[in-house]
mmCIF file of C-alpha atoms and ligand atoms in Angstrom:
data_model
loop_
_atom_site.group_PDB
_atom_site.id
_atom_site.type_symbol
_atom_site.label_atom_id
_atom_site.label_comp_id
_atom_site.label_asym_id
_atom_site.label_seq_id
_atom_site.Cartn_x
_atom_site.Cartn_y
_atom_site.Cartn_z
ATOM 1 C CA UNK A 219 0.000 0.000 0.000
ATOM 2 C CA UNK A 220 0.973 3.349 -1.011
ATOM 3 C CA UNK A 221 1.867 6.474 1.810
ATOM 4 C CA UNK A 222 -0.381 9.086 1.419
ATOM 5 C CA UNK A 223 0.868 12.569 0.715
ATOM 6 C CA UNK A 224 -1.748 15.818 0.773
ATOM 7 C CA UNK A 225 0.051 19.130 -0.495
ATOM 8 C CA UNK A 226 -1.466 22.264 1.086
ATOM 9 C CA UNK A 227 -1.073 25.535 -1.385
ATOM 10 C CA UNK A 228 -1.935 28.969 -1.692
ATOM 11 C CA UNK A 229 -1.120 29.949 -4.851
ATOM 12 C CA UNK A 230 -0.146 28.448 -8.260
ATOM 13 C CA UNK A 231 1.338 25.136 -7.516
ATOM 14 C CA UNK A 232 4.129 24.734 -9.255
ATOM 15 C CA UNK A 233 5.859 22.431 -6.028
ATOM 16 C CA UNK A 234 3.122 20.683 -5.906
ATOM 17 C CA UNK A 235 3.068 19.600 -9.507
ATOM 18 C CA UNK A 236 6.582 19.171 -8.920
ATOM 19 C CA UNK A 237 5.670 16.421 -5.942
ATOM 20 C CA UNK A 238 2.574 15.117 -7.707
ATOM 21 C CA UNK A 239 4.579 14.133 -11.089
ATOM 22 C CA UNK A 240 7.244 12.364 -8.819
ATOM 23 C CA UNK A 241 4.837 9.965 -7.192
ATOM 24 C CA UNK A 242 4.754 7.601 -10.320
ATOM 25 C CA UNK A 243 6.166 3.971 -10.473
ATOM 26 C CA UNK A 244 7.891 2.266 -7.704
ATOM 27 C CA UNK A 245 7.938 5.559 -5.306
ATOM 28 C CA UNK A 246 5.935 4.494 -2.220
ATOM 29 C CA UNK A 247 3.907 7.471 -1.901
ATOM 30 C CA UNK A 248 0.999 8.652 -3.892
ATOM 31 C CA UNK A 249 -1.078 12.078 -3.606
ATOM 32 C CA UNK A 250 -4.288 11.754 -2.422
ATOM 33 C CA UNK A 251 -5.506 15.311 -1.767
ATOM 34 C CA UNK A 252 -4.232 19.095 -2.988
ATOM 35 C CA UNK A 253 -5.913 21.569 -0.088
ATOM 36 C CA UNK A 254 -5.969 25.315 -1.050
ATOM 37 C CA UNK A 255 -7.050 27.889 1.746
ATOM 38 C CA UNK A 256 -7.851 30.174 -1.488
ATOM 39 C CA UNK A 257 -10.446 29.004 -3.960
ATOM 40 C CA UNK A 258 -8.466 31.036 -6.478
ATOM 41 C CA UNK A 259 -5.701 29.039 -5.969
ATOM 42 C CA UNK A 260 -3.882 28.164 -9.245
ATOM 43 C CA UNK A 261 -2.513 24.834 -8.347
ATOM 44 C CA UNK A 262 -5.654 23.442 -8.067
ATOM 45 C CA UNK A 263 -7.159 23.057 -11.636
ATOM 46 C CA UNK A 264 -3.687 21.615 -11.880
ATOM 47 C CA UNK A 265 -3.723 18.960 -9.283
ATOM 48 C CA UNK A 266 -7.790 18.251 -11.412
ATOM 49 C CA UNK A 267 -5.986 17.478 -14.572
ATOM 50 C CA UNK A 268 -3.875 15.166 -12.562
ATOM 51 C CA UNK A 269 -6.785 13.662 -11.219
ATOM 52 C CA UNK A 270 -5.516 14.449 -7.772
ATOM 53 C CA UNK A 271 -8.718 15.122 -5.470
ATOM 54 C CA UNK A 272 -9.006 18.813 -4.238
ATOM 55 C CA UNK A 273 -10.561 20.655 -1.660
ATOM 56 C CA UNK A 274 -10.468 24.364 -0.460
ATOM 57 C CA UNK A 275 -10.747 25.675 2.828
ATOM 58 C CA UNK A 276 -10.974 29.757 2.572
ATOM 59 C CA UNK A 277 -9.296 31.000 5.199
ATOM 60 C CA UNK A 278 -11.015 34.440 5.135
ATOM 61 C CA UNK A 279 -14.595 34.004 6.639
ATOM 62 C CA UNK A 280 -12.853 32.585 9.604
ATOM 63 C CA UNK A 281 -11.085 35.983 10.209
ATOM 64 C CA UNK A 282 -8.409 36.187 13.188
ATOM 65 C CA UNK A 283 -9.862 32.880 14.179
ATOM 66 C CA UNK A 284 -6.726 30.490 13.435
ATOM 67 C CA UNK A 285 -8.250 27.665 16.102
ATOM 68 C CA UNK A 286 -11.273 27.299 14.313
ATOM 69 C CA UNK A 287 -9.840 27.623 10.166
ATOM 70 C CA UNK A 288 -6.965 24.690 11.261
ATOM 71 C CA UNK A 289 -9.842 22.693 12.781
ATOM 72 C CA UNK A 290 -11.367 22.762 9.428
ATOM 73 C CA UNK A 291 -7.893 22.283 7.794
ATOM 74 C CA UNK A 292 -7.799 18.780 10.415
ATOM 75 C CA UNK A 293 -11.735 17.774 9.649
ATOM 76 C CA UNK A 294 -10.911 17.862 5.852
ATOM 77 C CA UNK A 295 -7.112 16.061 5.648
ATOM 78 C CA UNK A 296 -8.427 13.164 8.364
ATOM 79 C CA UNK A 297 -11.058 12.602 6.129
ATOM 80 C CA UNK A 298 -8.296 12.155 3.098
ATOM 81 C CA UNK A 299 -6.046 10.147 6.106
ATOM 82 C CA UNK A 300 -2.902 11.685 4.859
ATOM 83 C CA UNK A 301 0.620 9.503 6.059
ATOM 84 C CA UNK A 302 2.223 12.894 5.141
ATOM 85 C CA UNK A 303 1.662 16.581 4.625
ATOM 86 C CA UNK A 304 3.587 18.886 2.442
ATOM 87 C CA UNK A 305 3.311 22.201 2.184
ATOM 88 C CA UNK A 306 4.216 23.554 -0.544
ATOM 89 C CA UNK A 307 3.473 27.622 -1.187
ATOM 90 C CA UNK A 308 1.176 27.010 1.696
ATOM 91 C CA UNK A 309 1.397 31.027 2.835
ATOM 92 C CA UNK A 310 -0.666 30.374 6.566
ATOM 93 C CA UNK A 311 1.083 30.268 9.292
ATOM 94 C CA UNK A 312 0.215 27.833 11.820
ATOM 95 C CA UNK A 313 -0.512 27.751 15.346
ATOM 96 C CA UNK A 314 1.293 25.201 17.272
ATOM 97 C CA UNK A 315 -1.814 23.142 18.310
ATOM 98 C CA UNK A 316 -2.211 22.273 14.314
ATOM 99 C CA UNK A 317 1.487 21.252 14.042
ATOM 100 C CA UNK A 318 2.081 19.258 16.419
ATOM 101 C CA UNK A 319 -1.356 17.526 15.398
ATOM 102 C CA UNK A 320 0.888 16.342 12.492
ATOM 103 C CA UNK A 321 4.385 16.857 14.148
ATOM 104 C CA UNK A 322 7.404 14.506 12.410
ATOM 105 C CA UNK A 323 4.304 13.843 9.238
ATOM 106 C CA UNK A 324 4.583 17.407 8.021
ATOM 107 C CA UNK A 325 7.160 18.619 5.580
ATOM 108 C CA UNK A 326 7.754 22.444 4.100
ATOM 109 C CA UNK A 327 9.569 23.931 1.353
ATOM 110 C CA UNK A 328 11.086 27.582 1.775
ATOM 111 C CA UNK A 329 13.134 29.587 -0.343
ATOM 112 C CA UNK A 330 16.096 30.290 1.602
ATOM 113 C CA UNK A 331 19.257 28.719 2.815
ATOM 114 C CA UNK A 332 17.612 28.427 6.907
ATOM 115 C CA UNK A 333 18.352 29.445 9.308
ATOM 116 C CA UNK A 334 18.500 32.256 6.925
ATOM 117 C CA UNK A 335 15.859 34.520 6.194
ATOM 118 C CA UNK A 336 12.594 32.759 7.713
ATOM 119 C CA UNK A 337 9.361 34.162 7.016
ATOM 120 C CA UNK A 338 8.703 36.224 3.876
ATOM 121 C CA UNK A 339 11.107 38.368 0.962
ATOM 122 C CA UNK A 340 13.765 35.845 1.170
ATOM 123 C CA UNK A 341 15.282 36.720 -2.276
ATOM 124 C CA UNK A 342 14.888 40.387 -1.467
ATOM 125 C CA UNK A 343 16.948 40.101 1.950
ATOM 126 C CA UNK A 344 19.729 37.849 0.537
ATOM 127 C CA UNK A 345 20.259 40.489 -2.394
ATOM 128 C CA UNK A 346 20.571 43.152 0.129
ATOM 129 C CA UNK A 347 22.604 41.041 2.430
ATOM 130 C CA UNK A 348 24.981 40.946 0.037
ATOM 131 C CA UNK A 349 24.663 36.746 -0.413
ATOM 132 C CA UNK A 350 27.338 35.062 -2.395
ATOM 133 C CA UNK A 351 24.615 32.398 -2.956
ATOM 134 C CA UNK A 352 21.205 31.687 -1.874
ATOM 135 C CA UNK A 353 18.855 28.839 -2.238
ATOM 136 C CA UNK A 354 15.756 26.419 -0.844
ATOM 137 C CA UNK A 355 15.387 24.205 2.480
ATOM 138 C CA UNK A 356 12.801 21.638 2.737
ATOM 139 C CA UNK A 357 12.715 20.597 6.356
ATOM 140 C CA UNK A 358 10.181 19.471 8.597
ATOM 141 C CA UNK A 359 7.567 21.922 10.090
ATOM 142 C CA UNK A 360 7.703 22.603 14.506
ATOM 143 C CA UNK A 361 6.252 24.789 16.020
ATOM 144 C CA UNK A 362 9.180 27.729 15.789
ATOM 145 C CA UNK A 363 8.193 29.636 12.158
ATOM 146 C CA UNK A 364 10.292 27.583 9.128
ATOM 147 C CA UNK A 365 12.553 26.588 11.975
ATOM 148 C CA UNK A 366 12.163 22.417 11.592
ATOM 149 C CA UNK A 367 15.376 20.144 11.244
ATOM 150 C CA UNK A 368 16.330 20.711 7.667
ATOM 151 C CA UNK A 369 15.782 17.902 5.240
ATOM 152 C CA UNK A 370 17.867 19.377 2.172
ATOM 153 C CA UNK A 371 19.054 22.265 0.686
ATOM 154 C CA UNK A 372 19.639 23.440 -2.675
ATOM 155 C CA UNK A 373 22.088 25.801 -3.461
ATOM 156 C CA UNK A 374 22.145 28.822 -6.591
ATOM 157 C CA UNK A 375 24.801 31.395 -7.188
ATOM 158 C CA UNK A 376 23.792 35.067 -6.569
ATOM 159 C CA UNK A 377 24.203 37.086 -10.153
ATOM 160 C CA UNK A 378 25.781 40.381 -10.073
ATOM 161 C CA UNK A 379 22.642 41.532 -11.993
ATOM 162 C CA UNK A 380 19.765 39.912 -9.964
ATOM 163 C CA UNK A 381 16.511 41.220 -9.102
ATOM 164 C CA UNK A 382 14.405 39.319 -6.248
ATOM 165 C CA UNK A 383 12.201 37.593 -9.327
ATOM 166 C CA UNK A 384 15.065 36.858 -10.980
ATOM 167 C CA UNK A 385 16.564 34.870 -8.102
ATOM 168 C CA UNK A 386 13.384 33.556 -6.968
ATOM 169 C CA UNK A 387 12.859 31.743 -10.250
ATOM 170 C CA UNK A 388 16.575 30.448 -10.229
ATOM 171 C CA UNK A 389 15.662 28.969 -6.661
ATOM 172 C CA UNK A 390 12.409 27.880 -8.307
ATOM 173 C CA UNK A 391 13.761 25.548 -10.459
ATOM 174 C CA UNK A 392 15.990 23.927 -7.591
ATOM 175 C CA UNK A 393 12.733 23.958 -5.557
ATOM 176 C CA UNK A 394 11.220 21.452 -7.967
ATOM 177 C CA UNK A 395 14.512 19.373 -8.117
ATOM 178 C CA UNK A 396 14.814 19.357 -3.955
ATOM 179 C CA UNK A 397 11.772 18.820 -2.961
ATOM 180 C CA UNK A 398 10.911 15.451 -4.915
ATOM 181 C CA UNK A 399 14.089 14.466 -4.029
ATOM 182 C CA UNK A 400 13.254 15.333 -0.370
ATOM 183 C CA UNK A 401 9.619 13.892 -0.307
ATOM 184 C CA UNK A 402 11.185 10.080 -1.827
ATOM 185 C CA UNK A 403 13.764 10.040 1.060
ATOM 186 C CA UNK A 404 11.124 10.622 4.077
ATOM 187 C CA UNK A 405 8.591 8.219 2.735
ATOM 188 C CA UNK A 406 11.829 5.639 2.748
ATOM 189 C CA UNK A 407 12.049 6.855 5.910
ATOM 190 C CA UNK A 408 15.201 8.454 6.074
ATOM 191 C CA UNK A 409 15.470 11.615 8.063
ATOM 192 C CA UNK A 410 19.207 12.266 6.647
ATOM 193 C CA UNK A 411 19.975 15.566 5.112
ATOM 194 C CA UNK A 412 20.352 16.004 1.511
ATOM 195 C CA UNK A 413 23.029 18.797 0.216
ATOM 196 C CA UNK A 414 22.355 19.087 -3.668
HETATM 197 C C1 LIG B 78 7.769 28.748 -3.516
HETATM 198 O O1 LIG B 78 8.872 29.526 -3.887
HETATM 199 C C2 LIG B 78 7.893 28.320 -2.063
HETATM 200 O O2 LIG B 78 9.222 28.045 -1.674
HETATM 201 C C3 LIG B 78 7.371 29.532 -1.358
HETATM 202 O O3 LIG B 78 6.257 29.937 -2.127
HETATM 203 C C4 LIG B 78 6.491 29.580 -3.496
HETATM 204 C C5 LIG B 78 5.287 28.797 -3.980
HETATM 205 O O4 LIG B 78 5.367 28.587 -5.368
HETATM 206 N N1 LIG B 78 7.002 29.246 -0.021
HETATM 207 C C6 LIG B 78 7.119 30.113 0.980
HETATM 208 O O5 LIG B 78 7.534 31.231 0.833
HETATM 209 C C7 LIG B 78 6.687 29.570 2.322
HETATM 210 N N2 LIG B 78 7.074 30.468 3.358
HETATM 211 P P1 LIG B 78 4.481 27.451 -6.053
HETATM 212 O O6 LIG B 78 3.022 27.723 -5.635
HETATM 213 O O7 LIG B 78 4.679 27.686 -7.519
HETATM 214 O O8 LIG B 78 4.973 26.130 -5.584
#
């Protein structure tokens, strides 16, 4: 029997079709739910024409209420009985009652080389660092914001030329090397780090 893997997004997906294309063949994980808490979302017509099932969970009627949106977020992924949860552009943070809920099941991807630069503008604050290079962790979410053990990292030169969007779509495409990569080794069930 497969692991099951649900991918919670926010936005257009592009991890998550990343993760989703992986699962094929002899991997031991298969998707079995893409959860958006934005019914715009772009990733989910893609996970459709994968024939991944989808659900939404707006975050925005709930309001300041973070207890009562993740105990939607829990009522919908039990139903789906995920082994494992990525998140992947998921742009919510979470309170620690959720993540422990799911503690050592729950992986993220961010796009910086942590313990650099948690939270948001990553490209932006490496540029004006000053960063030689910069890059992606995936690691596995605790309750301290993008502060998890780290499961891999990806690595990119800094240009002398960059922008923020031109860096964040060099980390991009490591993103959707490092995170497949990432995803394989957990549902072995290896916890090593991976340096690519
Ligand atoms: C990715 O760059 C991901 O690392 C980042 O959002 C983007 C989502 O793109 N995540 C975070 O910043 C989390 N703090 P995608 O929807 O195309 O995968």
């Amino acid at each position: 029997m497969s692991l099951r893997v649900a991918i919670l997004l926010s936005g257009g997906g592009s991890n998550m079709v990343a993760l989703v294309d992986s699962m094929t063949g002899t991997h031991p994980a298969r998707a079995c739910l893409v959860l958006a808490n934005d019914p715009a979302a772009g990733g989910l017509a893609k996970a459709k024409a994968r024939g991944v099932p989808t659900a939404v969970v707006d975050h925005r009627p709930f309001g300041p209420d973070r207890a009562s949106f993740e105990a939607e977020l829990t009522c919908v992924l039990e139903t789906h009985a995920p082994d494992i949860i990525c998140l992947a552009g998921f742009m919510r943070v979470l309170t620690p009652a959720f993540v422990t809920r799911w503690q050592g099941r729950m992986l993220n991807i961010h796009p910086s080389l942590l313990p650099k630069y948690p939270g948001l503008h990553t490209h932006a604050r490496a540029l004006a660092a000053g960063d030689a290079e910069a890059g992606c962790s995936v690691h596995e979410v605790t309750a301290e914001l993008d502060g998890g053990p780290i499961l891999g990292q990806a690595r990119v030169p800094v240009l002398a030329d960059d922008t923020p969007d031109s860096l964040a779509a060099r980390v991009l495409v490591q993103e959707h090397r490092l995170y497949p990569m990432v995803l394989r080794r957990f549902a072995d069930g290896d916890r090593g780090r991976l340096d690519i």
